[in-house]
PDB file of C-alpha atoms in Angstrom:
ATOM      1  CA  MET A   1      10.128  47.401   0.699  1.00  0.00           C
ATOM      2  CA  PRO A   2      11.907  47.526   3.613  1.00  0.00           C
ATOM      3  CA  THR A   3      15.602  47.721   3.929  1.00  0.00           C
ATOM      4  CA  LEU A   4      17.709  44.816   5.064  1.00  0.00           C
ATOM      5  CA  THR A   5      20.951  45.196   7.283  1.00  0.00           C
ATOM      6  CA  LEU A   6      23.699  42.818   6.446  1.00  0.00           C
ATOM      7  CA  SER A   7      24.861  41.714   9.788  1.00  0.00           C
ATOM      8  CA  ILE A   8      28.413  40.387  10.371  1.00  0.00           C
ATOM      9  CA  THR A   9      29.977  37.992  12.543  1.00  0.00           C
ATOM     10  CA  SER A  10      33.622  35.252  12.773  1.00  0.00           C
ATOM     11  CA  LEU A  11      33.899  32.374  14.140  1.00  0.00           C
ATOM     12  CA  GLU A  12      37.546  30.902  15.239  1.00  0.00           C
ATOM     13  CA  THR A  13      37.547  27.277  13.123  1.00  0.00           C
ATOM     14  CA  PRO A  14      39.980  24.807  13.358  1.00  0.00           C
ATOM     15  CA  LEU A  15      40.611  25.835   9.816  1.00  0.00           C
ATOM     16  CA  GLY A  16      40.827  29.606  10.456  1.00  0.00           C
ATOM     17  CA  ILE A  17      38.502  32.232  11.038  1.00  0.00           C
ATOM     18  CA  LEU A  18      35.237  32.624   9.535  1.00  0.00           C
ATOM     19  CA  ARG A  19      33.616  35.603   8.804  1.00  0.00           C
ATOM     20  CA  ILE A  20      30.013  34.558   8.537  1.00  0.00           C
ATOM     21  CA  ALA A  21      27.398  37.471   7.067  1.00  0.00           C
ATOM     22  CA  GLY A  22      23.887  37.155   6.283  1.00  0.00           C
ATOM     23  CA  THR A  23      20.335  39.551   6.915  1.00  0.00           C
ATOM     24  CA  GLU A  24      17.197  38.603   8.604  1.00  0.00           C
ATOM     25  CA  ARG A  25      16.446  36.705   5.357  1.00  0.00           C
ATOM     26  CA  GLY A  26      19.190  34.467   5.562  1.00  0.00           C
ATOM     27  CA  ILE A  27      22.730  33.764   5.412  1.00  0.00           C
ATOM     28  CA  THR A  28      24.482  35.363   2.303  1.00  0.00           C
ATOM     29  CA  GLN A  29      28.048  34.637   2.269  1.00  0.00           C
ATOM     30  CA  ILE A  30      30.636  32.641   4.632  1.00  0.00           C
ATOM     31  CA  GLU A  31      34.250  33.116   3.586  1.00  0.00           C
ATOM     32  CA  PHE A  32      37.388  32.552   5.316  1.00  0.00           C
ATOM     33  CA  SER A  33      39.018  35.548   7.058  1.00  0.00           C
ATOM     34  CA  GLU A  34      42.591  36.458   8.266  1.00  0.00           C
ATOM     35  CA  LYS A  35      41.013  38.542  11.045  1.00  0.00           C
ATOM     36  CA  GLN A  36      38.153  38.235  13.374  1.00  0.00           C
ATOM     37  CA  VAL A  37      35.707  41.036  12.356  1.00  0.00           C
ATOM     38  CA  SER A  38      33.329  42.801  14.922  1.00  0.00           C
ATOM     39  CA  THR A  39      30.706  41.385  15.621  1.00  0.00           C
ATOM     40  CA  SER A  40      27.028  43.284  14.512  1.00  0.00           C
ATOM     41  CA  LYS A  41      25.269  44.579  17.185  1.00  0.00           C
ATOM     42  CA  GLU A  42      22.094  42.496  17.101  1.00  0.00           C
ATOM     43  CA  LEU A  43      22.394  39.029  14.892  1.00  0.00           C
ATOM     44  CA  PRO A  44      19.431  37.906  13.202  1.00  0.00           C
ATOM     45  CA  VAL A  45      18.109  34.815  14.052  1.00  0.00           C
ATOM     46  CA  ALA A  46      20.038  33.271  10.901  1.00  0.00           C
ATOM     47  CA  LEU A  47      23.256  34.409  11.964  1.00  0.00           C
ATOM     48  CA  ARG A  48      23.063  32.839  15.634  1.00  0.00           C
ATOM     49  CA  GLN A  49      21.553  29.756  13.835  1.00  0.00           C
ATOM     50  CA  CYS A  50      25.049  28.677  11.911  1.00  0.00           C
ATOM     51  CA  LEU A  51      27.257  29.984  14.673  1.00  0.00           C
ATOM     52  CA  HIS A  52      25.652  27.601  16.712  1.00  0.00           C
ATOM     53  CA  GLN A  53      25.646  24.687  13.724  1.00  0.00           C
ATOM     54  CA  MET A  54      29.346  25.411  13.048  1.00  0.00           C
ATOM     55  CA  GLU A  55      30.303  25.129  16.389  1.00  0.00           C
ATOM     56  CA  GLU A  56      28.905  21.714  16.496  1.00  0.00           C
ATOM     57  CA  TYR A  57      30.216  20.734  13.021  1.00  0.00           C
ATOM     58  CA  PHE A  58      34.110  21.519  14.099  1.00  0.00           C
ATOM     59  CA  ASP A  59      33.393  20.033  17.929  1.00  0.00           C
ATOM     60  CA  GLY A  60      32.413  17.051  15.719  1.00  0.00           C
ATOM     61  CA  ALA A  61      29.090  16.723  17.173  1.00  0.00           C
ATOM     62  CA  ARG A  62      26.923  17.958  13.738  1.00  0.00           C
ATOM     63  CA  LYS A  63      28.168  16.276  10.078  1.00  0.00           C
ATOM     64  CA  THR A  64      24.819  18.330   8.192  1.00  0.00           C
ATOM     65  CA  PHE A  65      23.387  21.994   8.403  1.00  0.00           C
ATOM     66  CA  GLU A  66      19.615  22.223   9.169  1.00  0.00           C
ATOM     67  CA  ASP A  67      17.194  24.279   8.715  1.00  0.00           C
ATOM     68  CA  LEU A  68      19.585  27.111   7.928  1.00  0.00           C
ATOM     69  CA  PRO A  69      17.426  29.992   5.706  1.00  0.00           C
ATOM     70  CA  LEU A  70      20.295  30.858   3.063  1.00  0.00           C
ATOM     71  CA  ALA A  71      20.215  33.670   0.983  1.00  0.00           C
ATOM     72  CA  ILE A  72      22.782  33.052  -1.857  1.00  0.00           C
ATOM     73  CA  ALA A  73      22.784  34.999  -5.168  1.00  0.00           C
ATOM     74  CA  GLY A  74      23.318  33.112  -8.289  1.00  0.00           C
ATOM     75  CA  THR A  75      21.701  32.004 -11.710  1.00  0.00           C
ATOM     76  CA  GLU A  76      19.604  29.255 -12.243  1.00  0.00           C
ATOM     77  CA  PHE A  77      22.058  26.991 -13.031  1.00  0.00           C
ATOM     78  CA  GLN A  78      24.539  27.832 -10.497  1.00  0.00           C
ATOM     79  CA  GLN A  79      21.872  27.389  -8.025  1.00  0.00           C
ATOM     80  CA  GLY A  80      21.241  23.747  -9.058  1.00  0.00           C
ATOM     81  CA  VAL A  81      25.459  22.984  -9.180  1.00  0.00           C
ATOM     82  CA  TRP A  82      24.898  24.035  -5.357  1.00  0.00           C
ATOM     83  CA  ASP A  83      21.862  22.019  -4.637  1.00  0.00           C
ATOM     84  CA  ARG A  84      23.821  19.187  -6.144  1.00  0.00           C
ATOM     85  CA  ILE A  85      26.896  20.139  -3.801  1.00  0.00           C
ATOM     86  CA  SER A  86      24.853  20.163  -0.785  1.00  0.00           C
ATOM     87  CA  GLU A  87      23.637  16.547  -1.291  1.00  0.00           C
ATOM     88  CA  VAL A  88      27.048  14.654  -1.164  1.00  0.00           C
ATOM     89  CA  PRO A  89      27.855  12.995   2.329  1.00  0.00           C
ATOM     90  CA  PHE A  90      29.909  14.205   5.251  1.00  0.00           C
ATOM     91  CA  GLY A  91      33.158  11.865   4.420  1.00  0.00           C
ATOM     92  CA  HIS A  92      32.689  11.559   0.878  1.00  0.00           C
ATOM     93  CA  THR A  93      33.771  13.056  -2.392  1.00  0.00           C
ATOM     94  CA  THR A  94      32.517  12.988  -5.981  1.00  0.00           C
ATOM     95  CA  THR A  95      33.932  14.953  -8.982  1.00  0.00           C
ATOM     96  CA  TYR A  96      32.817  17.927 -11.278  1.00  0.00           C
ATOM     97  CA  GLY A  97      32.677  15.776 -14.225  1.00  0.00           C
ATOM     98  CA  ALA A  98      29.956  13.361 -12.067  1.00  0.00           C
ATOM     99  CA  ILE A  99      27.722  16.342 -11.300  1.00  0.00           C
ATOM    100  CA  ALA A 100      27.916  17.564 -15.179  1.00  0.00           C
ATOM    101  CA  ARG A 101      26.562  13.821 -16.021  1.00  0.00           C
ATOM    102  CA  ASP A 102      23.857  13.971 -12.936  1.00  0.00           C
ATOM    103  CA  MET A 103      22.844  16.952 -14.194  1.00  0.00           C
ATOM    104  CA  LYS A 104      22.537  16.057 -17.967  1.00  0.00           C
ATOM    105  CA  LEU A 105      25.437  18.203 -19.149  1.00  0.00           C
ATOM    106  CA  ASN A 106      27.251  16.658 -21.692  1.00  0.00           C
ATOM    107  CA  GLY A 107      30.973  17.395 -21.123  1.00  0.00           C
ATOM    108  CA  GLY A 108      29.953  20.561 -18.533  1.00  0.00           C
ATOM    109  CA  PHE A 109      32.511  19.589 -16.246  1.00  0.00           C
ATOM    110  CA  GLN A 110      33.806  22.899 -16.693  1.00  0.00           C
ATOM    111  CA  ALA A 111      30.633  24.833 -15.688  1.00  0.00           C
ATOM    112  CA  VAL A 112      30.158  23.060 -12.788  1.00  0.00           C
ATOM    113  CA  GLY A 113      33.605  24.096 -11.801  1.00  0.00           C
ATOM    114  CA  SER A 114      33.187  27.281 -12.144  1.00  0.00           C
ATOM    115  CA  ALA A 115      29.523  27.137 -10.282  1.00  0.00           C
ATOM    116  CA  VAL A 116      31.544  25.604  -7.752  1.00  0.00           C
ATOM    117  CA  GLY A 117      34.252  28.592  -7.610  1.00  0.00           C
ATOM    118  CA  ARG A 118      31.416  31.244  -7.279  1.00  0.00           C
ATOM    119  CA  ASN A 119      29.577  29.232  -4.033  1.00  0.00           C
ATOM    120  CA  LYS A 120      29.619  31.945  -1.329  1.00  0.00           C
ATOM    121  CA  LEU A 121      29.045  30.022   1.434  1.00  0.00           C
ATOM    122  CA  CYS A 122      31.883  27.672   2.372  1.00  0.00           C
ATOM    123  CA  ILE A 123      31.435  24.522   4.902  1.00  0.00           C
ATOM    124  CA  ILE A 124      27.946  24.435   4.288  1.00  0.00           C
ATOM    125  CA  ILE A 125      27.729  23.869   0.464  1.00  0.00           C
ATOM    126  CA  PRO A 126      30.314  21.824   1.054  1.00  0.00           C
ATOM    127  CA  CYS A 127      33.011  22.721  -2.326  1.00  0.00           C
ATOM    128  CA  HIS A 128      35.350  20.714  -0.735  1.00  0.00           C
ATOM    129  CA  ARG A 129      33.885  17.893  -0.932  1.00  0.00           C
ATOM    130  CA  ILE A 130      34.120  17.977  -5.171  1.00  0.00           C
ATOM    131  CA  VAL A 131      37.732  17.343  -6.819  1.00  0.00           C
ATOM    132  CA  PRO A 132      39.088  16.458  -9.809  1.00  0.00           C
ATOM    133  CA  SER A 133      38.471  13.425 -12.276  1.00  0.00           C
ATOM    134  CA  ASP A 134      41.666  10.942 -11.718  1.00  0.00           C
ATOM    135  CA  GLY A 135      39.787  10.046 -15.580  1.00  0.00           C
ATOM    136  CA  ASN A 136      38.513   6.880 -14.376  1.00  0.00           C
ATOM    137  CA  ASP A 137      35.239   7.947 -13.562  1.00  0.00           C
TER     138      ASP A 137
END
């Protein structure tokens, strides 16, 4: 199996600097950073696409991310939660409890919260759209 090279770049956004990492297989991490990072010499296609779509998103020209290969590691449960989070439309929110009910997890809002907290692809997997319950959901 060939060795994959991790490439890193950063993007200045209205929310702060995002550090974006990935390989030829896809995006592995998007996180907030205190400072710009040196961009790898040759960025894989996935990172170039991600940068372009992120720029469009923050310019207001994009509301969804399309055809970005993601290579985020997680358990089957975490992957299921992240898939569900990705279905929450731009401009909307849902609760940890609502996701737990959708996934048929009786009282599983804490497990959902834990999976949300392990999301390594902020913005693309929009964990910011998941909020605590006000007790009425």
